[in-house]
GROMACS .gro file of C-alpha atoms in nm:
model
  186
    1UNK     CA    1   0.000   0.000   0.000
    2UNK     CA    2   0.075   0.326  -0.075
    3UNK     CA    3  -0.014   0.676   0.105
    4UNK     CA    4  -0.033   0.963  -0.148
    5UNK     CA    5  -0.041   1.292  -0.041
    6UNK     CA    6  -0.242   1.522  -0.343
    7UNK     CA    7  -0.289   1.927  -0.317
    8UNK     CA    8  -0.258   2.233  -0.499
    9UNK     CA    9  -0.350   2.593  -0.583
   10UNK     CA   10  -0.159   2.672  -0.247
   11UNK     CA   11  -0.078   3.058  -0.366
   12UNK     CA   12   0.144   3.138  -0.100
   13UNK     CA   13   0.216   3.420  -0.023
   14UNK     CA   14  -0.007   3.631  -0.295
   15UNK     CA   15  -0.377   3.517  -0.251
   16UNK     CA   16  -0.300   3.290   0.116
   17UNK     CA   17  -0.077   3.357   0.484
   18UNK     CA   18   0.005   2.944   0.511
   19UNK     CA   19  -0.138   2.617   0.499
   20UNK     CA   20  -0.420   2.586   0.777
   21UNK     CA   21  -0.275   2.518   1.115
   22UNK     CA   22  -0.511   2.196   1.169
   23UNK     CA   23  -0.388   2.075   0.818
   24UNK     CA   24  -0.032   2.100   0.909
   25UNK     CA   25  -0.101   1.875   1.198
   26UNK     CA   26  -0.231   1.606   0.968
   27UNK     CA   27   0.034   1.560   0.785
   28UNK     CA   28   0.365   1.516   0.940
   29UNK     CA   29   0.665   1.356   0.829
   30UNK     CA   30   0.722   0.939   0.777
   31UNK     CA   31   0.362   0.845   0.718
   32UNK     CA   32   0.292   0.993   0.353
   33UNK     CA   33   0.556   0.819   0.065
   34UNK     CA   34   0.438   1.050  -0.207
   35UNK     CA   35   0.297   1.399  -0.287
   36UNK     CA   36   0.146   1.534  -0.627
   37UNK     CA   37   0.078   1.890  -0.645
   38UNK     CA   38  -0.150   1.969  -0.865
   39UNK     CA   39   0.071   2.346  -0.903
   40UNK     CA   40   0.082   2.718  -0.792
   41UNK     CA   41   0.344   2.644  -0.534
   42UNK     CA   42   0.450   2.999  -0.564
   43UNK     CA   43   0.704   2.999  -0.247
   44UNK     CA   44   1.055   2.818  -0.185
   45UNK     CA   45   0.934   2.755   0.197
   46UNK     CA   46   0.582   2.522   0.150
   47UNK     CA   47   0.822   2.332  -0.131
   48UNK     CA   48   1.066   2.239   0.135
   49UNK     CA   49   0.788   2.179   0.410
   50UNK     CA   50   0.677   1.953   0.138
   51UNK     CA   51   0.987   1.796   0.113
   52UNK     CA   52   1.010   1.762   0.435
   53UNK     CA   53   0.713   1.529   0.517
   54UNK     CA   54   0.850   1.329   0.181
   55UNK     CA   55   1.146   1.308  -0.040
   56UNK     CA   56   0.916   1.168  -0.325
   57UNK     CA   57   0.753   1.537  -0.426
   58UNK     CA   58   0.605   1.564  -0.794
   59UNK     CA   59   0.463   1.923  -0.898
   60UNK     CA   60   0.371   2.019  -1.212
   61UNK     CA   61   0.368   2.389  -1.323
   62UNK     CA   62   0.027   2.646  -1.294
   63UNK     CA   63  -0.024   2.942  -1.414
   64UNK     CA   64   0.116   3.127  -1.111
   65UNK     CA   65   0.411   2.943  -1.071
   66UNK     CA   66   0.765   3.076  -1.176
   67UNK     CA   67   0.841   2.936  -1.543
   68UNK     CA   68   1.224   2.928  -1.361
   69UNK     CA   69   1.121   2.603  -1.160
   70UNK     CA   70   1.087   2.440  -1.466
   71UNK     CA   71   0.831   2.222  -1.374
   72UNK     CA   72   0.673   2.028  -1.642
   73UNK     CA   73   0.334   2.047  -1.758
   74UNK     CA   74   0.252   1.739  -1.690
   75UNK     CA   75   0.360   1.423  -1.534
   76UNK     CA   76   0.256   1.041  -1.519
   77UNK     CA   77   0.340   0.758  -1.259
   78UNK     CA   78   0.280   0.423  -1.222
   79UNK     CA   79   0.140   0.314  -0.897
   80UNK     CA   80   0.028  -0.001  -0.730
   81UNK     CA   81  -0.049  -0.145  -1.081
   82UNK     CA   82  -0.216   0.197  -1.167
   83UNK     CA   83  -0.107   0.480  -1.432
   84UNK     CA   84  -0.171   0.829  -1.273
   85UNK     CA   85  -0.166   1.154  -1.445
   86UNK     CA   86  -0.118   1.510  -1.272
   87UNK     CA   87  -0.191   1.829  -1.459
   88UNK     CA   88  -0.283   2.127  -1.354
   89UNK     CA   89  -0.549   2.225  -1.626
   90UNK     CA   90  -0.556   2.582  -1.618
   91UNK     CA   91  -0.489   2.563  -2.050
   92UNK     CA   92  -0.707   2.369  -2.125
   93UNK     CA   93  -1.019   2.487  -2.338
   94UNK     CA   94  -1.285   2.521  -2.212
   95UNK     CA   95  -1.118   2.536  -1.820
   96UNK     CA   96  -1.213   2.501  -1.531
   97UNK     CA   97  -1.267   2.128  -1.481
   98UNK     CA   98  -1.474   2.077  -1.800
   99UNK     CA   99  -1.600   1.660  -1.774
  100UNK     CA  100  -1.554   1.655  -2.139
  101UNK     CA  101  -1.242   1.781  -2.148
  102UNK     CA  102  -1.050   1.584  -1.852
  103UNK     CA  103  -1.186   1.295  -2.043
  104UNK     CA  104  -1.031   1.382  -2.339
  105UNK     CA  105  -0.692   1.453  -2.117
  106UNK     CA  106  -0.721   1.111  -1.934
  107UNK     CA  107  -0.744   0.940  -2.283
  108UNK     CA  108  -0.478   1.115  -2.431
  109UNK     CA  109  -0.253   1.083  -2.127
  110UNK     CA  110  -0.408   0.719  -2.115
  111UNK     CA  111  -0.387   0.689  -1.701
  112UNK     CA  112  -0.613   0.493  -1.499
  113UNK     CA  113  -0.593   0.862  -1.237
  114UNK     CA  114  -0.610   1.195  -1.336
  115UNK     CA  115  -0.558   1.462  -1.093
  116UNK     CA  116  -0.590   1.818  -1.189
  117UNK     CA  117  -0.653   2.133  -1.004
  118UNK     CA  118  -0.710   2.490  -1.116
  119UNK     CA  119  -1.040   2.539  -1.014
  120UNK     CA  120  -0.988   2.553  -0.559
  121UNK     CA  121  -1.257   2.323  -0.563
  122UNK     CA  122  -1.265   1.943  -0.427
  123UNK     CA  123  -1.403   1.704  -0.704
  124UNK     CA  124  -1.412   1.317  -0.733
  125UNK     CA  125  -1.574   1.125  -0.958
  126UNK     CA  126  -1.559   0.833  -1.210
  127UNK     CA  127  -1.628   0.873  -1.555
  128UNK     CA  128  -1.550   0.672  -1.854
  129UNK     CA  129  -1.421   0.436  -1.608
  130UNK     CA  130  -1.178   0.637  -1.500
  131UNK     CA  131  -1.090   0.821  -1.185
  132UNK     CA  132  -1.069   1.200  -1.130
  133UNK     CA  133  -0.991   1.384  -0.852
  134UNK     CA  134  -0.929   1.792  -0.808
  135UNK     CA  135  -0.799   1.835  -0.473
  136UNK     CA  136  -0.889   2.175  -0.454
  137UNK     CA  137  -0.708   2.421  -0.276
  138UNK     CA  138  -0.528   2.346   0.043
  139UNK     CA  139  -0.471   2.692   0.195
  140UNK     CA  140  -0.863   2.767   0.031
  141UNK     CA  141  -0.681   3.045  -0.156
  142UNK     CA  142  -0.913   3.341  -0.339
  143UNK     CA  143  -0.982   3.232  -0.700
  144UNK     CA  144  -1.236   3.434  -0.926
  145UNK     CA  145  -1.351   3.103  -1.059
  146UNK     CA  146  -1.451   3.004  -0.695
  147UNK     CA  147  -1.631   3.265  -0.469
  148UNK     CA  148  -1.539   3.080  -0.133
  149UNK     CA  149  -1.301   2.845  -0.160
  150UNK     CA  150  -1.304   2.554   0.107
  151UNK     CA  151  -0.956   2.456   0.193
  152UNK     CA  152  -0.902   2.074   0.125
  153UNK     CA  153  -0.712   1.827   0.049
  154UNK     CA  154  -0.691   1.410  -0.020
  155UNK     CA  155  -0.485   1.160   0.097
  156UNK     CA  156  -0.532   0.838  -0.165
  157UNK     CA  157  -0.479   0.499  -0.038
  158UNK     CA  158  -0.328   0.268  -0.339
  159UNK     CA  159  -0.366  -0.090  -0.291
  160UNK     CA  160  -0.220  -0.337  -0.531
  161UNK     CA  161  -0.475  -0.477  -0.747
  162UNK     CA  162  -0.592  -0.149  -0.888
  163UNK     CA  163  -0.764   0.000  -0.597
  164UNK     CA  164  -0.782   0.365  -0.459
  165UNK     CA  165  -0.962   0.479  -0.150
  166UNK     CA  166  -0.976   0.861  -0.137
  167UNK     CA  167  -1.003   1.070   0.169
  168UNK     CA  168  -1.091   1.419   0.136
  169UNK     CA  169  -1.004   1.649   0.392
  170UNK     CA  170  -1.202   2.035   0.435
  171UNK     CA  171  -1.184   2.283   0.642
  172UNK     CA  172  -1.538   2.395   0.726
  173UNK     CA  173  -1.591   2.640   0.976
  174UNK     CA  174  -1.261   2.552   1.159
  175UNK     CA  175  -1.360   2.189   1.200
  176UNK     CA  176  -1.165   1.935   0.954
  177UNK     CA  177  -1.413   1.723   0.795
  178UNK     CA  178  -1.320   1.368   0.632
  179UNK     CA  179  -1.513   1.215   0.367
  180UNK     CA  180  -1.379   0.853   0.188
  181UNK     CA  181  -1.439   0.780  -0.129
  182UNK     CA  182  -1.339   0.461  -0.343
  183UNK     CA  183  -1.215   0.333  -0.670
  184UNK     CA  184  -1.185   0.035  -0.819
  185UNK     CA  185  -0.964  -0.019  -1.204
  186UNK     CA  186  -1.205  -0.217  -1.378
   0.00000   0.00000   0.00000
């Protein structure tokens, strides 16, 4: 099994102060093995806390993040017998978590996962029987796409033979909520 850490949109310091407090407390070093960020890591210090609760950090670039981190655009893993993509989405056309399009994406990428972000909003469904999940924003940084952000999170569970059990962690109204969700590669 393995624990994988998934957020983005963090906008540190320009739109958000830090991660939430009760969030940091969640996730502390030697439990989590991997972390996809779904990008806007716009600060050196939440890439090293990152680092810090895992060596094993992918990030792939958004639209507010420095072109001089070079991260890619995209990136796919392999995991537990599963083929993940991580994008951010904010080029694609038409944005902002478009069903049609993320299908499209997932095709072309061909992964079993996608995980995009963009939009600071938690979504998780199946479709085309595939699996997509937008963590939404973790520090529930302003977007004009999203008129109140929740801060949130997931932390997937990948089990070998193709399964993924998704917790979602919000913020709502200072009390951490935690919903599960499941997937199964069929």
């Amino acid at each position: 099994m393995t624990l994988v850490l998934v957020l983005g949109d963090i906008h540190i310091p320009q739109r958000a102060a830090d991660i939430p407090a009760k969030f940091r407390k969640l996730l502390v070093p030697g439990k989590i093995d991997k972390i996809l960020c779904t990008g806007n890591l716009t600060d050196r210090a939440t890439l090293e806390y990152l680092r810090s609760i895992t060596p094993e950090v992918y990030i792939v670039r958004g639209e507010f993040d420095d072109k001089a981190q070079n991260y890619p655009v995209s990136h796919r893993l392999m995991e537990e017998g599963l083929c993940i993509g991580l994008i951010n989405g904010h080029y694609m056309v038409p944005a902002h978590g478009d069903v049609d399009t993320l299908a499209a994406t997932a095709r072309q990428m061909n992964v079993d996962v996608l995980v995009t972000g963009s939009t600071h909003r938690f979504e998780a469904y199946e479709e085309q029987g595939r699996f997509f999940i937008n963590p939404g924003s973790v520090t529930g940084a302003f977007s004009p796409v999203e008129a109140d952000p929740i801060p949130s999170f997931v932390l997937m569970e990948m089990k070998i033979g193709q399964d993924v059990v998704a917790y979602v962690y919000q913020l709502v109204n200072d009390e951490v909520i935690v919903d599960r969700i499941e997937y199964r590669k069929s």
